Amino acid sequence: MSKIPSKSDPRREAALRIVETSRLLRSLVEHRLRPFGMSRVQFACLSKLELNDGLVQTELAEMLEVQPIAMVRLADQLAADGMIVRRPDPEDRRCNRLHITAKGRETIARMADFKDQLGAEVFRGIAKDDVDQLLNTLNTLHGNVKAILLEEASVARTKKAVNQ
């Protein structure tokens, strides 16, 4: 008697689909940004600074989910291109605050059609209410994954301290 395979856990299938879709979307965005001479992470950095000018470099690294050293290189590149400037934090001289320049704002403004068109294409055939629900679900998943990673990092630090 052969055993009928059970259906896969839909949560597992959803997680795999999210990973696959994320990879495809990153690839599409990188491809669409090439004509602008910009990478996805450069675009994300300028977009964040447009909305939150004057962020501390470490805050922006956390928002973009990049390592601090990668943020330094990214800021160096954008500063060399005249898109951002670094200014010392008036309250903490160890920190730099990043500010978007007029050139950076002009670059983001020229890309408004890019953002609108990409959003329309990617979400074609999906109702606004469904997009809102998807965003809520993704925000919950994002929070869950971050909490898991924080807990695992804490456990690893505790084990390391015990073993020393």
PDB file of C-alpha atoms in Angstrom:
ATOM      1  CA  MET A   1       0.000   0.000   0.000  1.00  0.00           C
ATOM      2  CA  SER A   2       1.557   3.302  -1.115  1.00  0.00           C
ATOM      3  CA  LYS A   3       1.420   6.289   1.099  1.00  0.00           C
ATOM      4  CA  ILE A   4      -0.101   9.437  -0.412  1.00  0.00           C
ATOM      5  CA  PRO A   5       2.290  12.338   0.118  1.00  0.00           C
ATOM      6  CA  SER A   6       0.845  14.952   2.428  1.00  0.00           C
ATOM      7  CA  LYS A   7       0.442  18.469   1.194  1.00  0.00           C
ATOM      8  CA  SER A   8       3.287  20.746   2.045  1.00  0.00           C
ATOM      9  CA  ASP A   9       2.875  23.234   4.872  1.00  0.00           C
ATOM     10  CA  PRO A  10       1.520  26.410   3.235  1.00  0.00           C
ATOM     11  CA  ARG A  11       3.705  28.530   5.517  1.00  0.00           C
ATOM     12  CA  ARG A  12       6.786  26.825   4.109  1.00  0.00           C
ATOM     13  CA  GLU A  13       5.531  27.343   0.568  1.00  0.00           C
ATOM     14  CA  ALA A  14       4.756  31.000   1.316  1.00  0.00           C
ATOM     15  CA  ALA A  15       8.229  31.556   2.794  1.00  0.00           C
ATOM     16  CA  LEU A  16       9.857  30.015  -0.278  1.00  0.00           C
ATOM     17  CA  ARG A  17       7.688  32.132  -2.585  1.00  0.00           C
ATOM     18  CA  ILE A  18       8.622  35.289  -0.668  1.00  0.00           C
ATOM     19  CA  VAL A  19      12.325  34.475  -1.031  1.00  0.00           C
ATOM     20  CA  GLU A  20      11.935  33.733  -4.750  1.00  0.00           C
ATOM     21  CA  THR A  21       9.853  36.851  -5.359  1.00  0.00           C
ATOM     22  CA  SER A  22      12.308  39.007  -3.426  1.00  0.00           C
ATOM     23  CA  ARG A  23      15.173  37.738  -5.566  1.00  0.00           C
ATOM     24  CA  LEU A  24      13.235  38.394  -8.776  1.00  0.00           C
ATOM     25  CA  LEU A  25      12.159  41.857  -7.652  1.00  0.00           C
ATOM     26  CA  ARG A  26      15.717  42.801  -6.689  1.00  0.00           C
ATOM     27  CA  SER A  27      16.900  41.653 -10.109  1.00  0.00           C
ATOM     28  CA  LEU A  28      14.172  43.659 -11.870  1.00  0.00           C
ATOM     29  CA  VAL A  29      14.910  46.803  -9.848  1.00  0.00           C
ATOM     30  CA  GLU A  30      18.670  46.516 -10.483  1.00  0.00           C
ATOM     31  CA  HIS A  31      17.984  46.092 -14.208  1.00  0.00           C
ATOM     32  CA  ARG A  32      15.628  49.089 -14.316  1.00  0.00           C
ATOM     33  CA  LEU A  33      18.061  51.293 -12.353  1.00  0.00           C
ATOM     34  CA  ARG A  34      21.031  50.652 -14.672  1.00  0.00           C
ATOM     35  CA  PRO A  35      20.041  53.397 -17.141  1.00  0.00           C
ATOM     36  CA  PHE A  36      20.073  55.851 -14.210  1.00  0.00           C
ATOM     37  CA  GLY A  37      23.603  54.741 -13.265  1.00  0.00           C
ATOM     38  CA  MET A  38      22.406  53.719  -9.827  1.00  0.00           C
ATOM     39  CA  SER A  39      22.260  50.520  -7.794  1.00  0.00           C
ATOM     40  CA  ARG A  40      19.275  49.379  -5.764  1.00  0.00           C
ATOM     41  CA  VAL A  41      20.987  50.150  -2.466  1.00  0.00           C
ATOM     42  CA  GLN A  42      22.068  53.626  -3.663  1.00  0.00           C
ATOM     43  CA  PHE A  43      18.492  54.349  -4.696  1.00  0.00           C
ATOM     44  CA  ALA A  44      17.166  53.065  -1.353  1.00  0.00           C
ATOM     45  CA  CYS A  45      19.679  55.224   0.514  1.00  0.00           C
ATOM     46  CA  LEU A  46      18.701  58.397  -1.341  1.00  0.00           C
ATOM     47  CA  SER A  47      15.009  57.592  -0.941  1.00  0.00           C
ATOM     48  CA  LYS A  48      15.403  57.162   2.842  1.00  0.00           C
ATOM     49  CA  LEU A  49      17.379  60.406   3.122  1.00  0.00           C
ATOM     50  CA  GLU A  50      14.812  62.255   1.041  1.00  0.00           C
ATOM     51  CA  LEU A  51      12.211  61.365   3.669  1.00  0.00           C
ATOM     52  CA  ASN A  52      14.504  61.480   6.743  1.00  0.00           C
ATOM     53  CA  ASP A  53      17.305  63.921   5.981  1.00  0.00           C
ATOM     54  CA  GLY A  54      20.095  64.051   8.534  1.00  0.00           C
ATOM     55  CA  LEU A  55      20.079  60.434   9.680  1.00  0.00           C
ATOM     56  CA  VAL A  56      23.098  59.148  11.554  1.00  0.00           C
ATOM     57  CA  GLN A  57      25.071  56.813   9.321  1.00  0.00           C
ATOM     58  CA  THR A  58      24.483  53.838  11.661  1.00  0.00           C
ATOM     59  CA  GLU A  59      20.717  54.525  11.728  1.00  0.00           C
ATOM     60  CA  LEU A  60      20.598  54.500   7.953  1.00  0.00           C
ATOM     61  CA  ALA A  61      22.639  51.274   7.816  1.00  0.00           C
ATOM     62  CA  GLU A  62      20.105  49.652  10.132  1.00  0.00           C
ATOM     63  CA  MET A  63      17.161  50.923   8.072  1.00  0.00           C
ATOM     64  CA  LEU A  64      18.751  49.598   4.872  1.00  0.00           C
ATOM     65  CA  GLU A  65      19.788  46.394   6.646  1.00  0.00           C
ATOM     66  CA  VAL A  66      23.411  46.697   5.552  1.00  0.00           C
ATOM     67  CA  GLN A  67      26.558  46.233   7.575  1.00  0.00           C
ATOM     68  CA  PRO A  68      28.153  49.447   8.909  1.00  0.00           C
ATOM     69  CA  ILE A  69      31.265  48.993   6.735  1.00  0.00           C
ATOM     70  CA  ALA A  70      29.067  48.632   3.644  1.00  0.00           C
ATOM     71  CA  MET A  71      27.255  51.821   4.682  1.00  0.00           C
ATOM     72  CA  VAL A  72      30.597  53.644   4.877  1.00  0.00           C
ATOM     73  CA  ARG A  73      31.441  52.596   1.304  1.00  0.00           C
ATOM     74  CA  LEU A  74      27.945  53.501   0.098  1.00  0.00           C
ATOM     75  CA  ALA A  75      28.131  56.933   1.736  1.00  0.00           C
ATOM     76  CA  ASP A  76      31.621  57.470   0.296  1.00  0.00           C
ATOM     77  CA  GLN A  77      30.343  56.699  -3.197  1.00  0.00           C
ATOM     78  CA  LEU A  78      27.227  58.881  -2.926  1.00  0.00           C
ATOM     79  CA  ALA A  79      29.277  61.736  -1.439  1.00  0.00           C
ATOM     80  CA  ALA A  80      31.828  61.461  -4.262  1.00  0.00           C
ATOM     81  CA  ASP A  81      28.940  61.684  -6.739  1.00  0.00           C
ATOM     82  CA  GLY A  82      27.622  64.807  -4.980  1.00  0.00           C
ATOM     83  CA  MET A  83      24.371  63.123  -3.914  1.00  0.00           C
ATOM     84  CA  ILE A  84      24.904  63.393  -0.152  1.00  0.00           C
ATOM     85  CA  VAL A  85      27.110  65.221   2.325  1.00  0.00           C
ATOM     86  CA  ARG A  86      28.358  64.097   5.730  1.00  0.00           C
ATOM     87  CA  ARG A  87      28.146  66.542   8.591  1.00  0.00           C
ATOM     88  CA  PRO A  88      29.324  65.951  12.150  1.00  0.00           C
ATOM     89  CA  ASP A  89      26.541  65.344  14.652  1.00  0.00           C
ATOM     90  CA  PRO A  90      26.415  68.478  16.829  1.00  0.00           C
ATOM     91  CA  GLU A  91      25.635  66.392  19.926  1.00  0.00           C
ATOM     92  CA  ASP A  92      27.973  63.439  19.319  1.00  0.00           C
ATOM     93  CA  ARG A  93      31.222  64.147  17.513  1.00  0.00           C
ATOM     94  CA  ARG A  94      31.775  60.404  16.938  1.00  0.00           C
ATOM     95  CA  CYS A  95      28.802  60.330  14.540  1.00  0.00           C
ATOM     96  CA  ASN A  96      28.200  61.696  11.085  1.00  0.00           C
ATOM     97  CA  ARG A  97      24.804  62.749   9.870  1.00  0.00           C
ATOM     98  CA  LEU A  98      24.003  62.188   6.221  1.00  0.00           C
ATOM     99  CA  HIS A  99      22.177  64.865   4.261  1.00  0.00           C
ATOM    100  CA  ILE A 100      20.817  64.604   0.752  1.00  0.00           C
ATOM    101  CA  THR A 101      22.058  67.371  -1.547  1.00  0.00           C
ATOM    102  CA  ALA A 102      20.131  69.291  -4.188  1.00  0.00           C
ATOM    103  CA  LYS A 103      21.699  66.961  -6.781  1.00  0.00           C
ATOM    104  CA  GLY A 104      20.467  63.942  -4.803  1.00  0.00           C
ATOM    105  CA  ARG A 105      16.952  65.385  -4.598  1.00  0.00           C
ATOM    106  CA  GLU A 106      16.961  66.140  -8.336  1.00  0.00           C
ATOM    107  CA  THR A 107      18.059  62.580  -9.066  1.00  0.00           C
ATOM    108  CA  ILE A 108      15.248  61.111  -6.949  1.00  0.00           C
ATOM    109  CA  ALA A 109      12.725  63.522  -8.521  1.00  0.00           C
ATOM    110  CA  ARG A 110      13.778  62.398 -12.026  1.00  0.00           C
ATOM    111  CA  MET A 111      13.092  58.837 -10.941  1.00  0.00           C
ATOM    112  CA  ALA A 112       9.482  59.429  -9.821  1.00  0.00           C
ATOM    113  CA  ASP A 113       8.158  57.907 -13.043  1.00  0.00           C
ATOM    114  CA  PHE A 114      10.420  54.891 -12.510  1.00  0.00           C
ATOM    115  CA  LYS A 115       8.919  54.265  -9.063  1.00  0.00           C
ATOM    116  CA  ASP A 116       5.327  54.784 -10.228  1.00  0.00           C
ATOM    117  CA  GLN A 117       5.718  52.594 -13.318  1.00  0.00           C
ATOM    118  CA  LEU A 118       7.444  49.777 -11.468  1.00  0.00           C
ATOM    119  CA  GLY A 119       4.786  49.790  -8.742  1.00  0.00           C
ATOM    120  CA  ALA A 120       2.003  49.718 -11.335  1.00  0.00           C
ATOM    121  CA  GLU A 121       3.625  46.845 -13.225  1.00  0.00           C
ATOM    122  CA  VAL A 122       4.493  44.727 -10.193  1.00  0.00           C
ATOM    123  CA  PHE A 123       1.060  45.111  -8.589  1.00  0.00           C
ATOM    124  CA  ARG A 124      -0.945  44.859 -11.831  1.00  0.00           C
ATOM    125  CA  GLY A 125      -4.216  43.034 -11.224  1.00  0.00           C
ATOM    126  CA  ILE A 126      -3.983  43.282  -7.439  1.00  0.00           C
ATOM    127  CA  ALA A 127      -6.620  45.363  -5.641  1.00  0.00           C
ATOM    128  CA  LYS A 128      -5.504  48.132  -3.262  1.00  0.00           C
ATOM    129  CA  ASP A 129      -7.132  46.346  -0.302  1.00  0.00           C
ATOM    130  CA  ASP A 130      -5.137  43.219  -1.143  1.00  0.00           C
ATOM    131  CA  VAL A 131      -1.926  45.263  -1.320  1.00  0.00           C
ATOM    132  CA  ASP A 132      -2.743  46.817   2.072  1.00  0.00           C
ATOM    133  CA  GLN A 133      -3.318  43.339   3.564  1.00  0.00           C
ATOM    134  CA  LEU A 134      -0.117  42.058   1.973  1.00  0.00           C
ATOM    135  CA  LEU A 135       1.837  44.962   3.449  1.00  0.00           C
ATOM    136  CA  ASN A 136       0.405  44.272   6.914  1.00  0.00           C
ATOM    137  CA  THR A 137       1.306  40.586   6.621  1.00  0.00           C
ATOM    138  CA  LEU A 138       4.811  41.342   5.358  1.00  0.00           C
ATOM    139  CA  ASN A 139       5.350  43.825   8.197  1.00  0.00           C
ATOM    140  CA  THR A 140       4.397  41.108  10.693  1.00  0.00           C
ATOM    141  CA  LEU A 141       6.721  38.592   9.012  1.00  0.00           C
ATOM    142  CA  HIS A 142       9.531  41.163   8.967  1.00  0.00           C
ATOM    143  CA  GLY A 143       9.088  41.766  12.685  1.00  0.00           C
ATOM    144  CA  ASN A 144       8.999  38.034  13.413  1.00  0.00           C
ATOM    145  CA  VAL A 145      12.203  37.382  11.477  1.00  0.00           C
ATOM    146  CA  LYS A 146      13.996  40.312  13.134  1.00  0.00           C
ATOM    147  CA  ALA A 147      12.931  39.065  16.576  1.00  0.00           C
ATOM    148  CA  ILE A 148      14.190  35.553  15.783  1.00  0.00           C
ATOM    149  CA  LEU A 149      17.538  36.913  14.606  1.00  0.00           C
ATOM    150  CA  LEU A 150      17.908  39.095  17.701  1.00  0.00           C
ATOM    151  CA  GLU A 151      17.127  36.163  19.968  1.00  0.00           C
ATOM    152  CA  GLU A 152      19.560  33.878  18.146  1.00  0.00           C
ATOM    153  CA  ALA A 153      22.284  36.527  18.347  1.00  0.00           C
ATOM    154  CA  SER A 154      21.630  36.902  22.080  1.00  0.00           C
ATOM    155  CA  VAL A 155      21.837  33.139  22.613  1.00  0.00           C
ATOM    156  CA  ALA A 156      25.089  33.005  20.615  1.00  0.00           C
ATOM    157  CA  ARG A 157      26.603  35.820  22.699  1.00  0.00           C
ATOM    158  CA  THR A 158      25.555  34.081  25.917  1.00  0.00           C
ATOM    159  CA  LYS A 159      27.104  30.775  24.778  1.00  0.00           C
ATOM    160  CA  LYS A 160      30.295  32.577  23.766  1.00  0.00           C
ATOM    161  CA  ALA A 161      30.513  34.320  27.158  1.00  0.00           C
ATOM    162  CA  VAL A 162      29.948  31.044  29.015  1.00  0.00           C
ATOM    163  CA  ASN A 163      32.649  29.262  26.988  1.00  0.00           C
ATOM    164  CA  GLN A 164      35.284  31.932  27.652  1.00  0.00           C
TER     165      GLN A 164
END
